[in-house]
Coordinates of C-alpha atoms in Angstrom, one line a residue:
X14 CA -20.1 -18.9 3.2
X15 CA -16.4 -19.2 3.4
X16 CA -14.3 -15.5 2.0
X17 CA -12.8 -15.3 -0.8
X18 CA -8.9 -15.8 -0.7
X19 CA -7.0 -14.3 -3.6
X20 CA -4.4 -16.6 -5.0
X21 CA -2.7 -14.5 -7.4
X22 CA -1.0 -10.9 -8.2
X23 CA -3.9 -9.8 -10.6
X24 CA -0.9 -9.0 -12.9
X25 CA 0.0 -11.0 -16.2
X26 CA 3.4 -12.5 -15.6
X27 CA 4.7 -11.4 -18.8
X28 CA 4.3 -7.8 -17.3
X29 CA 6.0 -8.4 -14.2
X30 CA 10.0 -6.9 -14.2
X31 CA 11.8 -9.6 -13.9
X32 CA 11.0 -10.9 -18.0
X33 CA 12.3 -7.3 -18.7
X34 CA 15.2 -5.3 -19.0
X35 CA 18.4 -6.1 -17.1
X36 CA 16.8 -7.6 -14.3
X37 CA 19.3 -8.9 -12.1
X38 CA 17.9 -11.6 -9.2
X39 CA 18.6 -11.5 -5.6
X40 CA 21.6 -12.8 -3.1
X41 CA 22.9 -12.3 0.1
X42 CA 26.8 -11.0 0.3
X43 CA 29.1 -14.0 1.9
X44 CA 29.4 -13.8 5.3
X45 CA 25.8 -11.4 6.1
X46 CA 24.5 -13.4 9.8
X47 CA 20.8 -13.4 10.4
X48 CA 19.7 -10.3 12.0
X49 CA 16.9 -8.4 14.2
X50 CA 15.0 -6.1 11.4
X51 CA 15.2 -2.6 12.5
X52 CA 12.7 -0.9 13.5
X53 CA 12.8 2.7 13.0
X54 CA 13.0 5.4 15.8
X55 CA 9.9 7.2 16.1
X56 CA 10.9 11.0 15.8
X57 CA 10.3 13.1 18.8
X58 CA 9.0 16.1 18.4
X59 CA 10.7 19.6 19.2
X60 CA 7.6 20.5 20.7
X61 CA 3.2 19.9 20.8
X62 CA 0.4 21.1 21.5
X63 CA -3.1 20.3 21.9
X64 CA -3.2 21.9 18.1
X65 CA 0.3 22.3 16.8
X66 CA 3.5 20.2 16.8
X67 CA 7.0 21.0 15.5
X68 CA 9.6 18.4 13.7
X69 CA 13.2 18.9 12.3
X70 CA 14.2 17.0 9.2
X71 CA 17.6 16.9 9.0
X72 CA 19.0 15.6 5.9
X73 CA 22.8 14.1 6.9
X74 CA 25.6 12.0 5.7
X75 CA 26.7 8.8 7.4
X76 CA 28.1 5.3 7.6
X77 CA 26.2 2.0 8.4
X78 CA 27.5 -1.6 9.1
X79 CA 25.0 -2.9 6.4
X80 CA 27.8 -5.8 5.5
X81 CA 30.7 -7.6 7.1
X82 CA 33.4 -5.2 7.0
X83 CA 34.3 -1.7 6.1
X84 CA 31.0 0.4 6.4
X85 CA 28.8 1.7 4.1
X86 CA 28.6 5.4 3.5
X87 CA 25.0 6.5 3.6
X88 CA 22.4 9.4 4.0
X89 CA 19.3 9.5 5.9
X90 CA 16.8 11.8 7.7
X91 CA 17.9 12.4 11.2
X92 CA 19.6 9.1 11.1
X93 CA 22.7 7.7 9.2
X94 CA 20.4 5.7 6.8
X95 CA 16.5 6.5 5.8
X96 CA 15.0 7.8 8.5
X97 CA 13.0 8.2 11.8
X98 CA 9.4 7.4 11.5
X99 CA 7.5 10.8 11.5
X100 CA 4.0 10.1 13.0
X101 CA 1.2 13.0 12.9
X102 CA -2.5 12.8 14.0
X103 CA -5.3 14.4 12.0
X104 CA -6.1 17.5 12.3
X105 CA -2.8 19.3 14.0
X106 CA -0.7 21.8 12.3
X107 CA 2.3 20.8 11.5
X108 CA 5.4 22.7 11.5
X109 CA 9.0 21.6 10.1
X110 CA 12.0 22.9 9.9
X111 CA 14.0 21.3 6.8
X112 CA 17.8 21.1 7.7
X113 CA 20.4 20.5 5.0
X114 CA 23.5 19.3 6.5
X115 CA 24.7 17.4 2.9
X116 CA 26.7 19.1 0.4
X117 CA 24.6 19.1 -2.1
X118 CA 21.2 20.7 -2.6
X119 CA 18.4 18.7 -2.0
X120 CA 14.0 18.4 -1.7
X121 CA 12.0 17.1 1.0
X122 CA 8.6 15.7 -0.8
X123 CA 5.9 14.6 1.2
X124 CA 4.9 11.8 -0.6
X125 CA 1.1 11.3 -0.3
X126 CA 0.5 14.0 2.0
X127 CA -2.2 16.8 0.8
X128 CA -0.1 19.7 1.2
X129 CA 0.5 23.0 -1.1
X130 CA 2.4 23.0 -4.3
X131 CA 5.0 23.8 -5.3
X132 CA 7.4 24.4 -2.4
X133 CA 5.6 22.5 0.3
X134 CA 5.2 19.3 -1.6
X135 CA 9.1 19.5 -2.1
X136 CA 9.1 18.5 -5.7
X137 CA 12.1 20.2 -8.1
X138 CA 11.1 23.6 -7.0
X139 CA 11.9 23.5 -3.5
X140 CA 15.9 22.9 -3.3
X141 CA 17.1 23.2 -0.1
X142 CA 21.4 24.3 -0.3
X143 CA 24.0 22.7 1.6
X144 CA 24.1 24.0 5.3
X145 CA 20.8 26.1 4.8
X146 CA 17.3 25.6 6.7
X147 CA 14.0 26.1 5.9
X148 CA 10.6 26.3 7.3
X149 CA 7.3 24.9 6.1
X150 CA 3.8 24.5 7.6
X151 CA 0.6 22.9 6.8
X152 CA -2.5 20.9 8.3
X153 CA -2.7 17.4 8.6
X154 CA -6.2 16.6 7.1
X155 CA -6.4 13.5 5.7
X156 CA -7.2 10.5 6.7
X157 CA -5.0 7.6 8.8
X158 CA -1.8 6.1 6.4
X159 CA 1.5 5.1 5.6
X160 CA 2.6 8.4 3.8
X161 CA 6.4 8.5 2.9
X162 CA 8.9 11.3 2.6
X163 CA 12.0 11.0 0.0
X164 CA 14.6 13.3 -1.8
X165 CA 13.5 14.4 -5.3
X166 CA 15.9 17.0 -7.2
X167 CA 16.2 17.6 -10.6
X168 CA 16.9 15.4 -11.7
X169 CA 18.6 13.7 -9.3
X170 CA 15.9 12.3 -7.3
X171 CA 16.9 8.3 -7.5
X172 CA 20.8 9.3 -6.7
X173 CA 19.6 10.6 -3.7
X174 CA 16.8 8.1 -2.4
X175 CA 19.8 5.2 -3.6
X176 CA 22.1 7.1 -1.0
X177 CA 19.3 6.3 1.6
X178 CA 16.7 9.3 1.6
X179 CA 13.3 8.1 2.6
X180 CA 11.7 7.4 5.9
X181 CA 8.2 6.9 6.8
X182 CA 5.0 9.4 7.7
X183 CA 2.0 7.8 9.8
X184 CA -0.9 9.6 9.7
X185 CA -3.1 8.8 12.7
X186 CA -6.9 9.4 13.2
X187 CA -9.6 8.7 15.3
X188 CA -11.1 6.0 13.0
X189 CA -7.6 4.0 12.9
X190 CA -7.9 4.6 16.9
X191 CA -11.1 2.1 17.3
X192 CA -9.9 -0.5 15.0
X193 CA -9.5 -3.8 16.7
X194 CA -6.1 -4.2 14.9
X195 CA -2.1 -4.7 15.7
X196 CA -1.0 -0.9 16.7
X197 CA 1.7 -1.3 19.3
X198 CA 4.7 -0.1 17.0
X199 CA 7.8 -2.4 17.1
X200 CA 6.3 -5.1 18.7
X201 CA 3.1 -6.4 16.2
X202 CA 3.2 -3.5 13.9
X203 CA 6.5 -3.5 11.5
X204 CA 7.1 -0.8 8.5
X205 CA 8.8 -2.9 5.7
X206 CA 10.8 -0.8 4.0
X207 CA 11.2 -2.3 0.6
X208 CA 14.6 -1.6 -1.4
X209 CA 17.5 -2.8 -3.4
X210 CA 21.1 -2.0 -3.3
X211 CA 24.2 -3.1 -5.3
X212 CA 27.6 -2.9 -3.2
X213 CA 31.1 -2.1 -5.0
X214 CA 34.7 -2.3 -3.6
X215 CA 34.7 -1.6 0.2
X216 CA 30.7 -2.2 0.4
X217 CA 30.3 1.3 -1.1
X218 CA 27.3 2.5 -3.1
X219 CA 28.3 4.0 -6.3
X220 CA 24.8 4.8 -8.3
X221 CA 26.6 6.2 -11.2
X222 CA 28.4 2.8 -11.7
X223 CA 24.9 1.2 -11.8
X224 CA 22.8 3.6 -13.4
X225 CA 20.3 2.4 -15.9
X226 CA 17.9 4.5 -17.5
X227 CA 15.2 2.1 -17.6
X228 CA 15.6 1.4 -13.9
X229 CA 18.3 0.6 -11.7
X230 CA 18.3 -3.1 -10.3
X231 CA 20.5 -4.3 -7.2
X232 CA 21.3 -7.6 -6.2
X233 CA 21.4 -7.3 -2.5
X234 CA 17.9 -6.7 -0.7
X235 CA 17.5 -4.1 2.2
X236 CA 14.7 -3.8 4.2
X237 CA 14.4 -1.4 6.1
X238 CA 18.1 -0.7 5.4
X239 CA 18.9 -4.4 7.1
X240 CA 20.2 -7.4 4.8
X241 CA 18.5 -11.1 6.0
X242 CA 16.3 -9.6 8.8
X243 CA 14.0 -11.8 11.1
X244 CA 11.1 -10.7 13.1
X245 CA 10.4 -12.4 16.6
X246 CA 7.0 -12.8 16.6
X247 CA 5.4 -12.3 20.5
X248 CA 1.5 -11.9 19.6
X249 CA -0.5 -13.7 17.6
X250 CA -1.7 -11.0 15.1
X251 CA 1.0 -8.6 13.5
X252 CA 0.2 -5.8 11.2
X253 CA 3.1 -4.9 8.1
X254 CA 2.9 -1.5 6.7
X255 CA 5.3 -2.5 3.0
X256 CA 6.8 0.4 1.3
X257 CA 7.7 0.1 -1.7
X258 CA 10.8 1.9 -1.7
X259 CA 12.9 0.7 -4.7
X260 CA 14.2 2.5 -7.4
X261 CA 12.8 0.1 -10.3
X262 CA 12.4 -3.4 -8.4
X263 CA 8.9 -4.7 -8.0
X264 CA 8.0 -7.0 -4.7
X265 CA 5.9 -10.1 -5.4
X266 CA 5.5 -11.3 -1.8
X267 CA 3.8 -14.2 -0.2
X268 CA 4.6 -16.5 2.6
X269 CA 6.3 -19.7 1.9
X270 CA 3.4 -21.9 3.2
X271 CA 0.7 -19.2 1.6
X272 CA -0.4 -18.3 4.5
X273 CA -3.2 -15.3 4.0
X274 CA -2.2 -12.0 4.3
X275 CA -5.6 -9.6 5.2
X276 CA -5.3 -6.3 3.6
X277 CA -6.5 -3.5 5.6
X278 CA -5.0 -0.1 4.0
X279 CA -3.3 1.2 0.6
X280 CA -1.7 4.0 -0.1
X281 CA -3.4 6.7 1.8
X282 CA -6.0 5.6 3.5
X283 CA -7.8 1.8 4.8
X284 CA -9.5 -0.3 2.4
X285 CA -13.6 0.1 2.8
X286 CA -13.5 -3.1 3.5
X287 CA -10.4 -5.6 4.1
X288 CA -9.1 -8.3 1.3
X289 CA -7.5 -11.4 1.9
X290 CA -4.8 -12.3 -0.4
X291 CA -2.1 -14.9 0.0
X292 CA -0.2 -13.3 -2.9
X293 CA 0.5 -9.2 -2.9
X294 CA 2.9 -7.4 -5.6
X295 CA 4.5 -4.1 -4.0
X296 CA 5.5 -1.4 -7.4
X297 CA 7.9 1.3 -6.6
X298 CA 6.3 4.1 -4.2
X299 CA 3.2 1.9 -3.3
X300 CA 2.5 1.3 0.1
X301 CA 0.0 -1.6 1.6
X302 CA -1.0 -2.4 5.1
X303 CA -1.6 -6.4 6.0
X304 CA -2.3 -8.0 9.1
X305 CA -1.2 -11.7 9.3
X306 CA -2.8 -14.0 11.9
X307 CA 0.0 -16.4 13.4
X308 CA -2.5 -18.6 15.0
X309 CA -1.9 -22.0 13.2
X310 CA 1.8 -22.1 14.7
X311 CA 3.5 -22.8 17.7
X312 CA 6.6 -21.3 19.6
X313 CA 9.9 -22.2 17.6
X314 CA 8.7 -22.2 14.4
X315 CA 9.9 -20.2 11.6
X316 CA 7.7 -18.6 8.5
X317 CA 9.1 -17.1 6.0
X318 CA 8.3 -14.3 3.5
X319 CA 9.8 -14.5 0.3
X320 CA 9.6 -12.1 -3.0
X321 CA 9.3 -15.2 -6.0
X322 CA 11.5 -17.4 -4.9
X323 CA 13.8 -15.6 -2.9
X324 CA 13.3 -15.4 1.1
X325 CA 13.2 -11.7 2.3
X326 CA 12.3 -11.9 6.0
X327 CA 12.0 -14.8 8.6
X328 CA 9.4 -14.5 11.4
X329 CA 10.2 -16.4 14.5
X330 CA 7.3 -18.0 16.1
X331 CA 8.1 -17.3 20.8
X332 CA 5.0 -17.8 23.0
X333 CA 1.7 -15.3 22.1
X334 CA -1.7 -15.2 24.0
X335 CA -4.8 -16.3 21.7
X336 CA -6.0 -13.2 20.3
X337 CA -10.0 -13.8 19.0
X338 CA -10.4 -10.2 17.5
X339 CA -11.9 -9.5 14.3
X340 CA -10.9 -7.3 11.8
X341 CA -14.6 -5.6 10.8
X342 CA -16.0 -5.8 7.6
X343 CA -15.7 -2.3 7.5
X344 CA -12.5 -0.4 8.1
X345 CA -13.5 3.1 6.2
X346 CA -15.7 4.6 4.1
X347 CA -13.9 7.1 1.1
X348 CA -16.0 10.2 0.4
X349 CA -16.4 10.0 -3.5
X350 CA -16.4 13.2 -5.6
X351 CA -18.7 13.5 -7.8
X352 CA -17.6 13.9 -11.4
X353 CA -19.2 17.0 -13.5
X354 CA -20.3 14.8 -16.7
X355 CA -19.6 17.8 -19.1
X356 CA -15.9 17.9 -17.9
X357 CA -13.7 16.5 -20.4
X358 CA -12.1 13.4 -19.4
X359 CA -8.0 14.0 -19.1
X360 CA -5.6 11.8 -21.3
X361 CA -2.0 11.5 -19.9
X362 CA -0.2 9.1 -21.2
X363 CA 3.8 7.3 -20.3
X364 CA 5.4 7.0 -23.3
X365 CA 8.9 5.3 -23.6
X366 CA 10.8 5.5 -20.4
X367 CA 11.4 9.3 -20.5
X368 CA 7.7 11.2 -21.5
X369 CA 4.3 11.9 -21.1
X370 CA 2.4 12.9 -23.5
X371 CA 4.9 12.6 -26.0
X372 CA 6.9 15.2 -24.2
X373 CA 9.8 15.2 -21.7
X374 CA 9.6 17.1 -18.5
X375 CA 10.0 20.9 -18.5
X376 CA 10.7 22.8 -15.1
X377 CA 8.9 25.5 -16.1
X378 CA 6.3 24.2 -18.7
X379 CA 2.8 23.8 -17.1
X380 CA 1.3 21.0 -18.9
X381 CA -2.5 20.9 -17.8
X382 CA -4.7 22.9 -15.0
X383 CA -7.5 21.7 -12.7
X384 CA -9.8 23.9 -10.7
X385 CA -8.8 23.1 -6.9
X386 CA -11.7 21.1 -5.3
X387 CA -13.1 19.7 -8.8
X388 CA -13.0 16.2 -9.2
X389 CA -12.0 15.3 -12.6
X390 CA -11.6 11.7 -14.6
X391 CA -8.1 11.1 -16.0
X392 CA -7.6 8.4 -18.4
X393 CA -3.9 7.1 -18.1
X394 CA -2.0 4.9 -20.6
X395 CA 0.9 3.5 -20.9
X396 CA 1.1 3.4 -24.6
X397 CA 4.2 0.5 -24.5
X398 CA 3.4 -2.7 -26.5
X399 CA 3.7 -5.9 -24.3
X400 CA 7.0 -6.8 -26.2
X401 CA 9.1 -3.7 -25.6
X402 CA 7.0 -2.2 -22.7
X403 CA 6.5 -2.6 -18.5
X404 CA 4.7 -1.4 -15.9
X405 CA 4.9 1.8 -14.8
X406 CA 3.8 3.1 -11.3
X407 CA 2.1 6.5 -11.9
X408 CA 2.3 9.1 -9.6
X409 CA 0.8 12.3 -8.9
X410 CA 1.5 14.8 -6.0
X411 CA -1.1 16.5 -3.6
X412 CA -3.8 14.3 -4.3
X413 CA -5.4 11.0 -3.4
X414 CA -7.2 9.6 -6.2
X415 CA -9.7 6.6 -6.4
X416 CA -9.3 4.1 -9.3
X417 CA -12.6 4.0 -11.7
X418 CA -11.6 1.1 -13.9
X419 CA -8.7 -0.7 -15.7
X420 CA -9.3 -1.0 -19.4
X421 CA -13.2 -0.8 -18.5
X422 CA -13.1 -3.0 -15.9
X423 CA -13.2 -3.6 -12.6
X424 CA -10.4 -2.1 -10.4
X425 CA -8.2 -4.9 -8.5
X426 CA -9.7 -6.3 -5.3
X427 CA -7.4 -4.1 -3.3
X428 CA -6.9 -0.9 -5.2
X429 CA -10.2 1.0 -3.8
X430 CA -10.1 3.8 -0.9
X431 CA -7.2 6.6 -1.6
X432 CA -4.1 5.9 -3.9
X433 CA -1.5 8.1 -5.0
X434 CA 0.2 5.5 -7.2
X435 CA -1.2 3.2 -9.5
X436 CA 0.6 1.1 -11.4
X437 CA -0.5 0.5 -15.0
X438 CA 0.7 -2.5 -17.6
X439 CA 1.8 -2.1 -21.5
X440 CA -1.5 -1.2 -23.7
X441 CA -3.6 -0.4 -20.7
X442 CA -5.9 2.3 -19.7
X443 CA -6.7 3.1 -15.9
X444 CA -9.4 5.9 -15.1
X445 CA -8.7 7.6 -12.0
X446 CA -10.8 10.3 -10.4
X447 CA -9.0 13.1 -9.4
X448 CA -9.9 15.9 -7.3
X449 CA -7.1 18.3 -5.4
X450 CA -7.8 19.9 -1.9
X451 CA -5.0 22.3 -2.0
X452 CA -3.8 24.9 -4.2
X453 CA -0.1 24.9 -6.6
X454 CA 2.1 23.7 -9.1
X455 CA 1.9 19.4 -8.6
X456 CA 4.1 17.0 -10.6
X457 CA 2.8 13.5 -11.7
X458 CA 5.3 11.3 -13.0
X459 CA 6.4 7.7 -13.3
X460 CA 7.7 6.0 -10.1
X461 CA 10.4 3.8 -11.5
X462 CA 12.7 6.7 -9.9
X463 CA 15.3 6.9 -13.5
X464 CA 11.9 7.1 -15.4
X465 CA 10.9 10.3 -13.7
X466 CA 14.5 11.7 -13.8
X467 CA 14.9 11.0 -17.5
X468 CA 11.8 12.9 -18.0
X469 CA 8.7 10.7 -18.0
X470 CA 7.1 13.7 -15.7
X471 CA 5.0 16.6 -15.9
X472 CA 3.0 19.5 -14.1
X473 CA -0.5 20.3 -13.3
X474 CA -1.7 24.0 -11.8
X475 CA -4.4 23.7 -9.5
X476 CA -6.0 26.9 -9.4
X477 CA -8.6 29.4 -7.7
X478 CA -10.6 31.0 -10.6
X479 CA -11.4 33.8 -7.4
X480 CA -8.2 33.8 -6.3
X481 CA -5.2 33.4 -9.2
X482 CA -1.8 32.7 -8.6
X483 CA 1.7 33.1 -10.4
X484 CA 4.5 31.0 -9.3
X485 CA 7.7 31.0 -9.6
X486 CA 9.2 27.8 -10.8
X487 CA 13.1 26.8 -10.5
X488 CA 14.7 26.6 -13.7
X489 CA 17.5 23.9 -14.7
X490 CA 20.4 26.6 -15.1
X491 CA 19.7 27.9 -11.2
X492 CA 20.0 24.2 -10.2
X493 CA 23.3 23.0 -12.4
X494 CA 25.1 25.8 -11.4
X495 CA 24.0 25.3 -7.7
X496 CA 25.5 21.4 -8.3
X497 CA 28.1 22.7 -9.9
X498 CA 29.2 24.9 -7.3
X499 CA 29.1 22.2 -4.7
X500 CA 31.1 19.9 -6.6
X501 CA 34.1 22.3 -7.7
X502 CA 33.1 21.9 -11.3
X503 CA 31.8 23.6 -14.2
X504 CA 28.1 23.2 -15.1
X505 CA 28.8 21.7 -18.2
X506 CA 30.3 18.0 -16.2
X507 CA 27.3 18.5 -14.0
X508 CA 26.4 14.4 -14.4
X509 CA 22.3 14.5 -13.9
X510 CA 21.4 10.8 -15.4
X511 CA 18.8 10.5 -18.0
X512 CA 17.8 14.6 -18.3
X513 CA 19.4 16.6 -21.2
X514 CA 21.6 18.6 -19.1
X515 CA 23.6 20.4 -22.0
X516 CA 22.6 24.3 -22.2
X517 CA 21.2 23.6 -18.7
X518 CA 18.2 21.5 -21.1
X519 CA 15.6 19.9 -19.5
X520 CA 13.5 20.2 -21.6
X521 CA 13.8 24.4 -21.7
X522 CA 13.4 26.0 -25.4
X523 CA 10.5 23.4 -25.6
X524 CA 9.1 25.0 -22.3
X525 CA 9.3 28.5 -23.8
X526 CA 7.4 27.3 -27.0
X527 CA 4.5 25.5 -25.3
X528 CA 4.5 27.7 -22.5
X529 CA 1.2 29.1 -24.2
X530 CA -0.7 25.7 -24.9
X531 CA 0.3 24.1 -21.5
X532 CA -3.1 25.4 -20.3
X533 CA -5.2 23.4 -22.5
X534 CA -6.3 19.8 -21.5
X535 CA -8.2 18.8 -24.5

């Protein structure tokens, strides 16, 4: 019986971004050579254990040569631009110190990651000021991933990924351990950082030039933070872990000769069982794992990966040794909550390009709670017609979710095990099941980074019935001020794209009216 080979992106081409608003296509700058894709630094610990290990995250301002010429000023994670790659096993505490060396206030959210809420997850609530530190702990128990971590203020979460805040957390486990599968980091195991970048006068960024409320698009493609990389390929077998790290931009990607890509992991965790595809589409915040088997080529050739009709990356074909092992038919088995059948089944829905549930984001407005440990069915829409609508990426914090169906259906091929984004197309319903390990205040929000900032995002309590909680959540006045102050203005020519900003607004007064009926989930 010969396997199925998927041949396409299980995603109507009318949906897809580029028959949307203001897309802009891809080019290379004049004069950009050819060069090695970098690799990423893993990041050395301060210190381990056999049970506990320490990092510091330091956020920091810099320059890169990203084009011929004058260099590009830029902010990463103990790096000039994105980051180092963070890599924790299962099972260890983890302890960070968070280091603000910008000069403005920003959030360190562990994208995928089941930690607390609402300071540890590093959402709006958790600013970290200019020249202060800050320490935060928790246990590593999940299983092995591609997690990511990125800037996200209020509202100023895309101005701050644009400037280059994201890097990579691997989770490791013993399961990932005895998988017959490319693992030897820079050499046939490659993150792909996914993004998109537009470069004014003097190759310098300038996000409020190109700000778009429905979504910024760039012209010039970066991966990981490289323009026209190539990857010189030395074993047969190499495994790509893709981020999708773009503000708006999706990623349709497939080889120029379609040659199969195996899909072994999504967001946050291995497939159960691995899919081969020779066509995959990346959606802001998504992350999927591949392994692509070089075997049908020989030393000097050249294959290249393109997004639609543009090439991205260039894999150079040197010498390899034959390489006969087989990816298992198995790679992980999810543990499935079961669903209490009296539970009502949760509606959220992304309305516009700024609300969900017909409401913009509050700071301090708790739109729905969820006993912590319960598993619960959420019914997501995005209530866009076809004509005016896209998809949206939905996103929530501190959990991994499994998808139950799309409009009734069957799930695609390559959305089961753990997700933490999903994206969803105009007029369609995806159930998800939901259960959270850890107790807080968790956002969930559209991905298309101006989406979430213009307030298409909102906040779940997770709570202890045994054991209840009050938090205290940042308010928008506490943080305009704070922007303010670093900027040597006044509060009111505080710019914070897409969010009402005027009497410090997001959403506020509505926040104090609803503050009683945010507990409901009817």
């Amino acid at each position: 019986m010969t396997e199925q080979v998927y041949t396409d992106y299980f995603i109507e081409d009318e949906d897809f971004d580029k028959n949307h608003f203001h897309y802009k296509k891809l080019s290379i700058p004049e004069g950009v050579e050819a060069q090695p894709l970098a690799v990423p630094p893993v990041l050395a610990p301060d210190k381990e254990t056999d049970t506990d290990v320490w990092f510091t995250i330091e956020s920091m301002e810099g320059e890169s040569q990203i084009l011929p010429g004058k260099k590009t000023k830029t902010w990463g994670y103990n790096a000039p631009l994105l980051g180092q790659t963070m890599v924790v096993s299962r099972g260890k505490r983890v302890h960070v110190t968070l280091k603000n060396s910008l000069s403005e206030l920003t959030t360190y959210h562990w994208h995928g990651m089941d930690v607390p809420g609402p300071i540890t997850d590093g959402g709006c609530h958790a600013p970290v000021y200019p020249g202060e530190e800050k320490q935060i702990e928790f246990v590593c128990d999940q299983p092995a991933a591609l997690t990511w971590l990125h800037a996200h203020p209020c509202p100023s979460t895309a101005a701050q990924v644009w400037m280059g805040l994201a890097m990579g957390v691997v989770v490791t486990d013993d399961n990932e351990a005895k998988l017959p599968i490319p693992k030897s980091y820079g050499v046939d195991e490659f993150p792909v950082i996914l993004q998109d970048r537009t470069f004014h006068e003097d190759n310098q960024l300038d996000y409020r030039a190109d700000y778009d409320p429905m979504g910024v698009f760039a012209e010039t493609p970066l991966i990981n933070g490289v323009v026209r990389p190539f990857v010189d390929v030395t074993t047969q077998k190499v495994r790509l872990l893709f981020l999708g790290g773009s503000n708006r931009r999706e990623w349709r990607l497939h080889f120029d000769d379609d040659l199969v890509m195996t899909q072994i992991a999504g967001d946050d965790s291995f497939l159960p069982h691995p899919v081969k595809m020779t066509k995959i589409l990346v959606t802001p915040g998504e992350r999927l794992q591949v392994v692509v088997d070089f075997a049908n080529y020989k030393e000097g050739d050249v294959v290249n990966l393109y997004t639609d009709d543009f090439k991205l990356i260039e894999f150079r074909i040197h010498k390899f040794e034959k390489d006969d092992s087989v990816i298992p038919d198995t790679l992980f088995e999810p543990e499935i909550p079961e669903v209490d059948p009296s539970l009502p089944v949760r509606k959220v829905t992304m309305d516009y390009h700024n609300q969900m549930n017909g409401k913009m984001f509050a700071m301090q407005r708790i739109d729905m709670r969820q006993r912590v440990g319960q598993a619960e069915y959420w019914d997501v829409t995005n209530t866009n017609d076809k004509k005016h609508g896209m998809l949206h990426p939905f996103h929530i914090h501190g959990t991994h979710f499994t998808v139950v169906s799309r409009n009734g259906g069957d799930p695609f091929p390559n959305e089961y095990g753990y997700k933490d984004t999903i994206s969803v197309r105009p007029g369609e319903t995806v159930r998800l099941r939901v259960e959270f390990p850890q107790l807080g205040v968790f956002m969930y929000h559209c991905h298309i980074i101006e989406h979430e900032d213009a307030g298409m995002m909102a906040q779940i309590e997770i709570f202890d019935p045994d054991h209840p909680k009050t938090y205290k959540l940042m308010d928008m006045e506490t943080l305009t001020k704070a922007f303010a102050e670093e900027k040597g203005i006044k509060p009111e020519e505080v710019w914070m794209p897409g969010m009402d900003t005027e009497g410090y607004g997001c959403g506020m007064e509505e926040a104090k009216s609803d503050s009683t009926s945010g507990a409901s989930h009817h």
